[in-house]
Amino acid sequence: MTRFLCSLQGRLLAGLAATWLVIVGILMVLAWQYGKALVDEVNLDHLRDESRLIADGLTEKVNRRLNALGRLAPNLQGMSPDELGTALDRNQALLEWFEGIMVTGPDGVVLADWPVVEGRVGLDTSETEYFRLMSHSPWPYVSKPFVGRASGDNLVLMLVPRFDEQGAFSGVVGGMVNLTGGGLFRWLERSWLGEEGRVSVLSASGEVLFHPGRTSRQAFNGLPSLDLALEGWEGETIARGIDGESTLMSYRQIRPANWVVKVSLPRSQVRAPLGDYLVTLWWAWLVLAVVLMFSMRWLVRRMLKPLHRLEQQIAQVGAGERRYLALSTSMEELRQVAGSFNRLEHERLSALEHLRDRQAFLDAVLGSTPIGMFVADLKGHLNYMNPALLELLGLDASCTPEEWWGRIHPDDRQGTQDMWRHSLSTGNDFMRQLRFHHQDGVTLWVEVHASQVKGSDQPLGFVGMVKDITERRQQEALQRWEAEHDPLTGLLNRRGFERRLEEALAEYAKTGTPSVLILFDLDHFKPINDEGGHALGDEMLRRIAQVVAWEVRRSDHVARQGGDEFAVLLPSCTLKQAQEIAESLRRVVSEVTVVNESRVYSITLSMGVTAFQEGDDAVETVLARADAASYKAKANGRNAVVMADPDDGSLIDSLW
């Protein structure tokens, strides 16, 4: 029995106590996991019922309003505008549901409204989305939300079509509903689901119509389940909410208005009671664990005294105070450990001596090579940098990792760190070109290539080389610049300008950002070349390029298309602003002169201006339109600006 207790096997029996505690912990974890799943299931059922109740209520309110407008529409048939105003005045009871009511004719012009708002009667709504839809549909429609001009509140238009006795479309009747202060959502402001439960209503385009404690225009970004709901899906899910917290969500559709109801409940609120219960159990487990800990401490301390002596002797060997272990103990396993340690220590000392010799040889080789080289361990720490690398990067051997990482250009640092970590984890080669700040203030372009070194199929670390490629990068940058710029004026050439025009056209197609293109030819430029020579003509071109570049914004693009043809691209610019810029360019360029043999030469501009339009699917279309306007300016006597685009009708949008 004594021999058994003196063995390590016997002492491992003490681990049974710890095993028991682990089992208890596992049971607690399983209880927590099962409880969470059960709580989530019950609350998802609850959310489903709540979302259905809310969606049904909103659907009923929307239908009531649309039905009221539907009943009003036939009564307005055949009335003059004055009679329509009187009829709307007699239906003031509808103002309990609507902020205002309007009636349009078949051409989209507002015939009457109530209450009367200055500027609304006579307004042409034919180009609005909702009117175009209503003129081809017999069904009611709820518009996208917009901000009222007077109140500043969020509004929507609920519309029904009007038809004459022959069934032909004769206009619309629309009622404005206040989403901010109206009664449509007021009943949702009370708490439905505890302190943190929330009810939200969103339009099909993702705009927030109602959400407690938030502005009505704030968008819910980053919710995949919401994207599905906006496409018509209904159901329940568990995902990250807008606050980043795990949340239970339920979605229901409001079909008449094409809206979505979202009911959410944070998991933290759902699981709070379960957590409180388990905390109590955890405290009980903790008290029991403390009692067992003190009991086991006394037992283990008594049993591990020989191991403490072994630990002390190993520390003395490591400090050089003794060469080998000399342990006197009756524990057979410890005597075997001591013998094995002594053999390994002897082998270690022999291997260490051999490694010192090899290290000296390697240092001599790396120190004499003119190529910058480094050695890193498997964790990515640089253990060695040869003199050539230190000189190239302007570092000293005592620099810290933070220092040389800080010398990497900020735009390259994160990508370099990510790629380095990837190479460390996968063993793949590391190869990257990056900018490095030299100690003398110069920024170098360097190319780093590191490969993993293996011994007996086991990775040992990484060896890398660093080359200075600054001159090569500068040459490549110069070649890229020359490929897209005119060598005479320094402006963009046709290739560079058309690339930027394609980018602006793609941005317009994607976001609707307005942009304007100006093309112009130089009037009376040929006499300068013929009488003063090409040198005088080149000087005039350079001066014009300089004046035009000064006159436009830094974000605009100026190009010499070839010969005496120039182009200007004005991103994020309206046609009215572009016309002012074109007139300014025409004026300042007319003041540019060159002199040859006492004769003063000047030129004027024939300018064509066009904005991007719907249907522009290629740069050739825009260029052709601007070119035609430029030719028209030249045909009209030159020194003129011709606009290729009609008015865009923005007055309508400003009134609504």
XYZ file of C-alpha atoms in Angstrom:
656
model
C 0.000 0.000 0.000
C 2.842 2.373 0.907
C 4.668 1.570 -2.352
C 1.483 2.270 -4.303
C 0.962 5.644 -2.622
C 4.585 6.606 -3.313
C 4.056 6.183 -7.063
C 2.808 8.864 -9.427
C -0.048 6.580 -10.352
C -1.326 6.676 -6.818
C -1.066 10.410 -6.633
C -3.110 10.795 -9.788
C -6.046 9.515 -7.756
C -6.212 12.972 -6.288
C -7.417 14.113 -9.694
C -10.699 12.374 -9.100
C -11.868 15.304 -7.063
C -11.126 17.650 -9.925
C -12.850 15.268 -12.323
C -15.970 15.375 -10.220
C -15.962 19.163 -10.311
C -15.553 19.116 -14.087
C -18.537 16.804 -14.421
C -20.633 19.162 -12.323
C -19.515 22.051 -14.501
C -20.383 20.156 -17.668
C -23.849 19.419 -16.326
C -24.326 23.100 -15.559
C -23.236 24.064 -19.060
C -25.607 21.532 -20.600
C -28.438 22.888 -18.464
C -27.610 26.400 -19.635
C -27.530 25.386 -23.301
C -30.807 23.464 -23.106
C -32.456 26.284 -21.176
C -31.361 28.852 -23.758
C -32.794 26.809 -26.607
C -36.103 26.333 -24.786
C -36.380 30.024 -23.868
C -35.594 31.084 -27.449
C -38.247 28.750 -28.855
C -40.970 29.984 -26.487
C -40.189 33.660 -27.105
C -40.039 33.224 -30.888
C -43.600 31.849 -30.708
C -44.560 34.899 -28.647
C -42.953 37.282 -31.166
C -44.797 35.544 -34.009
C -48.144 36.222 -32.326
C -47.240 39.847 -31.522
C -46.030 40.628 -35.053
C -49.192 39.114 -36.558
C -51.359 41.195 -34.218
C -49.518 44.419 -35.089
C -49.458 43.682 -38.836
C -53.200 42.940 -38.832
C -53.869 46.201 -36.962
C -51.812 48.321 -39.351
C -53.309 46.568 -42.377
C -56.782 47.437 -41.104
C -55.824 51.122 -40.543
C -54.284 51.425 -44.023
C -57.312 49.750 -45.640
C -59.685 52.103 -43.814
C -57.873 55.133 -45.197
C -57.633 53.743 -48.735
C -61.324 52.736 -48.656
C -62.267 56.247 -47.501
C -60.389 57.757 -50.446
C -61.964 55.154 -52.727
C -65.448 56.223 -51.601
C -64.573 59.900 -52.078
C -63.154 59.533 -55.617
C -66.481 58.763 -57.473
C -68.179 61.730 -55.761
C -65.639 64.135 -57.312
C -66.284 63.057 -60.930
C -67.166 65.878 -63.360
C -66.492 68.740 -60.890
C -64.640 71.966 -61.696
C -61.596 72.923 -59.591
C -63.731 75.274 -57.454
C -66.334 72.568 -56.943
C -63.579 70.118 -56.040
C -62.307 72.511 -53.358
C -65.845 72.844 -51.974
C -66.293 69.074 -52.012
C -63.052 68.560 -50.125
C -64.121 71.192 -47.598
C -67.305 69.187 -46.960
C -65.207 66.087 -46.220
C -63.155 67.605 -43.384
C -63.840 64.484 -41.348
C -61.135 62.813 -43.428
C -58.566 65.150 -41.841
C -58.793 62.940 -38.753
C -56.956 60.343 -40.843
C -55.033 62.597 -43.283
C -52.868 65.722 -42.961
C -54.209 66.913 -46.303
C -56.077 65.801 -49.426
C -55.364 66.639 -53.055
C -57.066 65.911 -56.394
C -55.271 65.863 -59.773
C -56.504 65.749 -63.341
C -55.567 63.107 -65.909
C -52.544 65.225 -66.914
C -51.126 65.145 -63.374
C -51.880 68.829 -62.550
C -53.210 69.393 -59.002
C -56.782 70.747 -59.324
C -57.681 71.149 -55.640
C -56.311 70.500 -52.170
C -57.462 70.745 -48.566
C -56.209 72.341 -46.423
C -55.082 74.816 -49.050
C -51.282 75.061 -49.372
C -49.914 77.916 -51.461
C -48.242 76.684 -54.626
C -49.765 73.213 -54.606
C -52.774 73.857 -56.869
C -51.492 73.855 -60.443
C -48.449 71.797 -59.611
C -47.583 69.263 -62.342
C -47.079 65.803 -60.819
C -47.053 63.892 -64.097
C -43.354 63.059 -63.801
C -43.604 61.685 -60.267
C -43.245 57.976 -59.685
C -46.619 57.562 -58.026
C -48.571 59.393 -60.770
C -46.989 57.351 -63.553
C -47.881 54.201 -61.616
C -51.458 55.284 -60.854
C -52.150 56.307 -64.473
C -51.646 52.679 -65.546
C -53.125 50.837 -62.571
C -56.641 50.577 -61.126
C -55.361 49.766 -57.638
C -54.681 52.049 -54.653
C -51.047 52.887 -53.941
C -49.003 54.138 -50.959
C -46.012 56.294 -51.933
C -42.512 56.260 -50.537
C -42.023 58.484 -47.443
C -40.967 62.094 -47.934
C -40.441 65.161 -45.704
C -43.165 67.781 -45.657
C -42.079 71.276 -46.626
C -43.952 73.123 -43.896
C -44.037 70.657 -40.989
C -40.726 68.900 -41.538
C -42.483 65.647 -40.582
C -42.298 62.348 -42.436
C -45.305 61.888 -44.740
C -46.646 59.347 -47.210
C -49.287 59.739 -49.891
C -52.154 57.238 -49.985
C -53.648 57.427 -53.488
C -56.589 55.965 -55.382
C -57.268 56.474 -59.126
C -60.250 58.405 -60.518
C -62.168 57.154 -63.559
C -64.814 58.863 -65.673
C -68.116 57.306 -66.740
C -66.439 55.527 -69.646
C -63.863 54.007 -67.302
C -60.987 56.185 -68.555
C -58.392 57.450 -66.116
C -59.210 61.006 -64.958
C -56.676 61.646 -62.182
C -55.976 60.623 -58.613
C -57.196 61.429 -55.123
C -54.420 61.421 -52.566
C -54.298 61.781 -48.810
C -51.157 62.722 -46.911
C -50.541 60.705 -43.730
C -48.224 62.046 -41.023
C -45.919 59.240 -39.877
C -44.390 61.332 -37.075
C -47.328 62.819 -35.223
C -50.340 61.164 -36.828
C -52.472 58.445 -35.376
C -51.319 55.693 -37.709
C -48.428 54.581 -35.485
C -49.287 56.291 -32.173
C -50.768 53.123 -30.720
C -47.394 51.392 -31.258
C -45.506 53.816 -28.958
C -46.489 51.977 -25.790
C -44.170 49.178 -24.652
C -45.196 45.837 -26.143
C -42.407 43.547 -25.089
C -40.907 44.633 -21.810
C -38.253 47.300 -21.354
C -36.133 46.524 -24.405
C -38.587 45.025 -26.908
C -39.082 47.164 -30.010
C -41.625 47.417 -32.824
C -40.456 48.924 -36.142
C -42.218 49.601 -39.426
C -40.223 49.968 -42.650
C -41.051 50.675 -46.273
C -40.191 48.253 -49.069
C -37.164 50.423 -49.897
C -35.778 50.020 -46.374
C -36.690 53.463 -44.980
C -37.722 53.449 -41.322
C -41.305 54.669 -40.920
C -41.598 54.005 -37.176
C -39.046 53.041 -34.543
C -39.204 54.198 -30.894
C -36.347 56.447 -29.850
C -34.879 56.893 -33.354
C -35.298 59.363 -36.216
C -37.698 58.147 -38.851
C -35.095 58.349 -41.619
C -32.444 56.166 -39.971
C -31.763 53.019 -42.019
C -31.273 49.593 -40.533
C -28.015 48.511 -42.119
C -26.359 45.125 -41.926
C -29.459 42.993 -41.185
C -29.662 40.113 -43.725
C -33.030 39.041 -42.365
C -34.394 42.533 -43.035
C -33.216 42.314 -46.645
C -35.213 39.093 -47.012
C -38.278 40.684 -45.415
C -38.069 43.649 -47.805
C -38.305 41.125 -50.634
C -41.525 39.639 -49.193
C -40.340 37.034 -46.672
C -42.215 36.526 -43.384
C -40.973 34.590 -40.397
C -38.791 34.548 -37.301
C -35.026 34.485 -36.872
C -32.229 35.091 -34.384
C -29.435 37.406 -35.523
C -27.401 40.458 -34.612
C -29.561 43.510 -34.091
C -28.783 47.119 -34.992
C -26.899 47.465 -31.680
C -24.736 44.435 -32.427
C -26.529 42.374 -29.750
C -28.041 38.955 -30.465
C -31.752 39.577 -30.958
C -34.945 37.591 -31.592
C -36.792 39.044 -34.608
C -40.155 38.481 -36.290
C -41.235 39.969 -39.629
C -44.708 40.376 -41.145
C -45.866 42.057 -44.340
C -48.453 44.865 -44.602
C -49.580 44.126 -48.158
C -51.803 47.165 -48.925
C -48.938 49.619 -48.206
C -46.009 47.359 -49.159
C -44.560 47.842 -45.631
C -42.795 45.468 -43.253
C -43.394 45.097 -39.495
C -40.335 44.107 -37.474
C -40.699 43.038 -33.840
C -37.438 42.477 -31.948
C -36.517 41.357 -28.458
C -32.898 41.239 -27.188
C -31.738 37.843 -26.065
C -30.349 39.434 -22.911
C -33.898 40.282 -21.765
C -35.199 36.844 -22.744
C -32.488 34.965 -20.895
C -32.282 37.177 -17.814
C -34.518 34.938 -15.614
C -32.675 31.810 -16.719
C -29.358 33.493 -16.004
C -30.451 34.502 -12.495
C -31.431 30.933 -11.732
C -28.172 29.482 -12.999
C -26.142 32.102 -11.127
C -27.608 30.753 -7.917
C -26.557 27.239 -8.892
C -23.094 28.467 -9.849
C -22.629 30.050 -6.407
C -23.529 26.770 -4.779
C -20.998 24.980 -7.013
C -18.367 27.608 -6.203
C -18.774 27.171 -2.449
C -18.386 23.425 -2.844
C -15.346 23.901 -5.074
C -13.669 26.141 -2.469
C -14.154 23.535 0.230
C -12.677 20.828 -1.998
C -9.805 23.103 -3.016
C -8.575 23.529 0.548
C -8.902 19.810 1.182
C -6.976 18.884 -1.950
C -4.329 21.528 -1.291
C -3.302 19.865 1.938
C -3.204 16.457 0.267
C -1.245 17.566 -2.813
C 1.297 19.576 -0.799
C 2.095 16.499 1.245
C 2.413 14.304 -1.825
C 4.531 16.631 -3.994
C 7.432 17.411 -1.680
C 9.875 15.231 -3.718
C 8.788 17.019 -6.861
C 9.622 20.358 -5.252
C 13.150 19.142 -4.569
C 13.403 18.003 -8.202
C 12.231 21.423 -9.307
C 14.890 23.163 -7.221
C 17.692 21.026 -8.642
C 16.499 21.592 -12.226
C 16.547 25.347 -11.563
C 20.122 25.058 -10.236
C 21.161 23.194 -13.400
C 19.602 25.929 -15.499
C 21.451 28.604 -13.508
C 24.777 26.756 -13.864
C 25.085 25.998 -10.138
C 25.191 22.239 -10.740
C 25.766 20.024 -13.774
C 23.492 17.063 -13.030
C 20.577 16.034 -10.807
C 21.217 14.044 -7.631
C 17.764 13.237 -6.243
C 17.332 10.981 -3.199
C 13.763 9.687 -3.093
C 11.835 6.440 -2.762
C 9.590 7.400 -5.715
C 10.645 5.189 -8.613
C 9.141 7.438 -11.273
C 11.096 10.471 -10.032
C 14.373 8.529 -10.120
C 13.633 7.603 -13.740
C 12.892 11.240 -14.563
C 16.156 12.387 -12.968
C 18.163 9.835 -14.958
C 16.504 10.822 -18.218
C 17.084 14.489 -17.459
C 20.788 13.925 -16.843
C 21.152 12.135 -20.180
C 19.326 14.900 -22.010
C 21.433 17.561 -20.300
C 24.598 15.852 -21.485
C 23.238 15.719 -25.053
C 22.089 19.342 -24.826
C 25.516 20.591 -23.834
C 27.089 18.711 -26.741
C 24.504 20.039 -29.210
C 24.872 23.575 -27.858
C 28.581 23.537 -28.510
C 27.940 22.328 -32.048
C 25.307 25.029 -32.611
C 27.682 27.754 -31.442
C 30.142 26.694 -34.123
C 27.450 26.670 -36.819
C 26.059 30.024 -35.634
C 29.480 31.622 -35.908
C 29.813 30.311 -39.464
C 26.294 31.503 -40.420
C 26.902 34.965 -38.935
C 30.058 35.286 -41.002
C 28.230 34.305 -44.219
C 25.199 36.555 -43.666
C 27.344 39.434 -42.461
C 29.424 39.441 -45.644
C 26.563 39.216 -48.193
C 25.553 42.544 -49.830
C 21.860 41.519 -49.929
C 19.593 42.464 -47.017
C 18.569 39.293 -45.183
C 16.688 38.415 -42.005
C 15.747 35.358 -39.953
C 12.402 35.027 -38.094
C 10.996 32.370 -35.805
C 7.638 30.633 -36.260
C 5.906 33.401 -34.285
C 7.189 36.037 -36.688
C 9.773 37.610 -34.363
C 12.924 38.748 -36.165
C 15.891 37.012 -34.556
C 18.532 38.333 -36.908
C 19.079 41.112 -39.484
C 22.375 41.257 -41.357
C 24.387 44.508 -41.661
C 23.290 45.048 -45.270
C 19.620 45.060 -44.213
C 20.250 47.377 -41.258
C 22.062 49.814 -43.538
C 19.364 49.617 -46.244
C 16.494 50.355 -43.823
C 18.386 52.778 -41.572
C 17.904 50.632 -38.448
C 20.179 49.458 -35.694
C 20.410 45.960 -34.270
C 18.628 46.976 -31.037
C 15.428 48.230 -32.719
C 12.155 46.830 -31.369
C 9.413 45.168 -33.476
C 7.171 48.170 -32.815
C 9.839 50.471 -34.250
C 10.343 48.702 -37.581
C 6.610 48.001 -37.981
C 6.083 51.726 -37.368
C 8.536 52.585 -40.162
C 6.274 50.881 -42.746
C 4.042 53.335 -44.596
C 0.582 53.511 -42.948
C -1.167 52.604 -46.225
C 0.923 49.405 -46.505
C 1.196 48.435 -42.825
C -2.097 46.622 -42.228
C -1.924 44.646 -45.461
C 1.682 43.651 -44.736
C 0.795 42.492 -41.220
C -2.166 40.454 -42.503
C -0.077 38.770 -45.196
C 2.769 38.086 -42.731
C 0.359 36.447 -40.274
C -1.104 34.395 -43.133
C 2.356 33.135 -44.108
C 3.128 32.268 -40.479
C -0.076 30.238 -40.142
C 0.072 28.458 -43.516
C 3.794 28.222 -44.214
C 3.348 29.846 -47.631
C 5.988 32.157 -49.040
C 5.708 35.832 -48.100
C 6.235 38.241 -50.998
C 5.195 41.887 -50.957
C 6.261 45.287 -52.192
C 5.896 48.065 -49.618
C 7.077 51.537 -48.653
C 9.510 51.953 -45.744
C 10.518 55.211 -44.034
C 14.315 55.437 -43.820
C 15.908 57.065 -40.778
C 17.089 60.012 -42.921
C 13.476 60.791 -43.964
C 13.531 59.161 -47.398
C 10.714 56.753 -48.297
C 12.006 53.573 -49.937
C 10.136 51.040 -52.024
C 11.362 47.583 -50.997
C 10.481 44.044 -52.069
C 10.394 41.449 -49.286
C 10.499 37.710 -50.000
C 10.542 35.197 -47.144
C 10.302 31.397 -47.229
C 9.764 28.829 -44.517
C 12.778 26.697 -43.550
C 12.160 23.065 -42.562
C 14.305 20.458 -40.891
C 13.218 16.803 -40.877
C 9.861 17.959 -42.315
C 9.355 20.238 -39.311
C 9.177 24.038 -39.766
C 12.039 25.869 -38.070
C 11.368 29.477 -39.038
C 11.598 31.880 -41.963
C 14.497 33.295 -43.957
C 13.916 36.386 -46.067
C 15.568 38.825 -48.431
C 14.877 42.551 -48.857
C 15.655 44.417 -52.100
C 15.538 48.168 -52.811
C 13.174 48.682 -55.782
C 12.647 52.450 -55.376
C 14.124 53.351 -58.761
C 12.075 50.665 -60.530
C 8.817 51.822 -58.926
C 9.524 55.448 -59.862
C 10.122 54.405 -63.474
C 6.856 52.420 -63.531
C 4.921 55.379 -62.074
C 6.409 57.693 -64.710
C 5.402 55.282 -67.477
C 1.843 55.062 -66.135
C 1.597 58.875 -66.013
C 2.960 59.300 -69.540
C 0.463 56.735 -70.896
C -2.513 58.936 -69.878
C -1.155 62.511 -70.190
C -0.361 64.870 -73.029
C 3.409 65.609 -73.057
C 2.920 69.164 -74.379
C 0.377 70.518 -71.872
C 0.589 68.033 -69.011
C -3.189 67.537 -69.244
C -4.922 64.184 -69.646
C -4.768 62.715 -73.131
C -7.733 61.075 -74.899
C -7.030 57.675 -73.317
C -6.792 59.006 -69.763
C -9.823 61.263 -70.188
C -12.063 58.522 -71.606
C -11.139 56.232 -68.701
C -12.263 58.890 -66.208
C -15.364 59.560 -68.286
C -16.250 55.848 -68.156
C -15.817 55.878 -64.351
C -18.080 58.939 -63.987
C -20.711 57.366 -66.281
C -20.652 54.158 -64.217
C -21.078 56.196 -61.004
C -24.017 58.032 -62.582
C -25.687 54.752 -63.556
C -25.151 53.394 -60.042
C -25.977 56.392 -57.793
C -27.407 59.053 -60.114
C -24.578 61.491 -59.312
C -24.853 64.300 -61.931
C -21.852 65.090 -64.085
C -21.320 67.431 -67.036
C -19.029 67.184 -70.072
C -17.635 70.247 -71.872
C -15.973 69.963 -75.300
C -14.473 72.990 -77.040
C -12.381 73.807 -80.082
C -10.030 76.787 -80.412
C -11.317 79.395 -82.864
C -8.717 81.111 -85.075
C -5.904 78.806 -83.955
C -4.719 77.905 -87.466
C -3.253 81.391 -88.211
C -1.069 81.103 -85.108
C 0.501 77.895 -86.428
C 0.701 79.125 -90.028
C 2.138 82.576 -89.330
C 4.025 82.072 -86.074
C 5.075 78.457 -86.489
C 4.383 75.354 -84.437
C 6.477 76.644 -81.533
C 4.144 79.629 -81.131
C 1.120 77.335 -81.459
C 2.521 75.010 -78.793
C 3.076 77.974 -76.473
C -0.551 79.059 -76.949
C -1.740 75.497 -76.170
C 0.329 75.399 -72.971
C -1.029 78.759 -71.795
C -4.609 77.745 -72.503
C -4.091 74.461 -70.643
C -2.699 76.345 -67.644
C -5.580 78.862 -67.581
C -8.265 76.156 -67.892
C -6.657 74.045 -65.150
C -6.600 77.069 -62.829
C -10.227 77.955 -63.537
C -11.874 74.586 -62.769
C -12.075 72.700 -59.486
C -9.390 70.341 -58.235
C -11.822 67.437 -58.623
C -12.495 68.205 -62.304
C -10.625 66.534 -65.168
C -9.148 68.579 -68.043
C -7.841 66.917 -71.214
C -6.365 67.779 -74.561
C -8.149 65.415 -76.917
C -5.792 66.165 -79.792
C -4.819 69.161 -81.919
C -6.835 72.159 -80.718
C -9.664 70.097 -79.140
C -10.044 70.144 -75.350
C -12.452 68.511 -72.908
C -13.482 69.143 -69.288
C -15.336 66.619 -67.080
C -17.189 68.145 -64.115
C -18.174 65.393 -61.635
C -20.992 66.110 -59.143
C -21.993 69.250 -61.073
C -25.383 70.493 -62.261
C -26.000 71.822 -65.751
C -26.537 75.349 -64.418
C -23.210 75.332 -62.589
C -21.536 73.912 -65.686
C -22.912 76.738 -67.818
C -21.383 79.306 -65.449
C -18.047 77.467 -65.538
C -18.137 77.282 -69.349
C -18.827 81.012 -69.643
C -15.961 81.690 -67.232
C -13.612 79.510 -69.316
C -14.686 81.220 -72.526
C -14.011 84.638 -70.989
C -10.600 83.932 -69.443
C -9.290 81.988 -72.468
C -10.196 84.902 -74.751
C -7.757 87.014 -72.697
C -4.815 84.645 -73.375
C -2.418 86.046 -75.984
C 0.905 85.244 -77.662
C 3.094 87.665 -79.617
C 5.102 87.096 -82.792
C 6.936 89.912 -84.585
C 4.904 92.582 -82.801
C 1.633 90.918 -83.742
C -0.634 89.805 -80.888
C -2.642 86.607 -81.378
C -5.650 85.515 -79.337
C -8.302 82.856 -79.695
C -11.919 82.201 -78.702
C -13.788 79.006 -77.804
C -16.709 77.196 -79.439
C -18.049 75.174 -76.511
C -20.549 72.335 -76.299
C -21.974 71.385 -72.878
C -24.016 68.291 -71.989
C -25.034 66.548 -68.794
C -25.315 62.802 -68.295
C -28.813 61.600 -69.181
C -30.832 58.465 -68.720
C -30.005 56.090 -71.533
C -26.335 57.097 -71.744
C -24.772 53.655 -71.850
C -21.452 54.531 -73.493
C -18.979 57.396 -73.423
C -19.336 57.722 -77.204
C -22.969 58.811 -76.731
C -22.041 61.632 -74.336
C -19.045 62.693 -76.446
C -21.146 62.787 -79.607
C -23.789 64.971 -77.924
C -21.219 67.437 -76.598
C -19.369 67.432 -79.939
C -22.576 68.249 -81.806
C -23.206 71.173 -79.441
C -19.643 72.403 -80.017
C -20.121 72.280 -83.802
C -23.374 74.180 -83.377
C -21.537 76.890 -81.430
C -18.972 77.126 -84.237
C -21.724 77.266 -86.868
C -23.491 80.068 -84.945
C -20.513 82.377 -85.304
C -18.041 80.857 -82.804
C -17.036 82.257 -79.396
C -20.198 80.796 -77.843
C -21.476 78.188 -75.371
C -24.218 75.807 -76.570
C -26.088 73.668 -74.022
C -27.181 70.257 -75.318
C -29.635 69.461 -72.490
C -33.174 70.687 -71.650
C -34.387 71.825 -68.225
C -34.561 68.896 -65.790
C -37.808 69.993 -64.130
C -36.375 70.217 -60.613
C -39.112 72.729 -59.589
C -41.528 69.881 -58.987
C -39.247 68.189 -56.515
C -38.638 71.431 -54.665
C -42.375 72.013 -54.108
C -42.919 68.534 -52.688
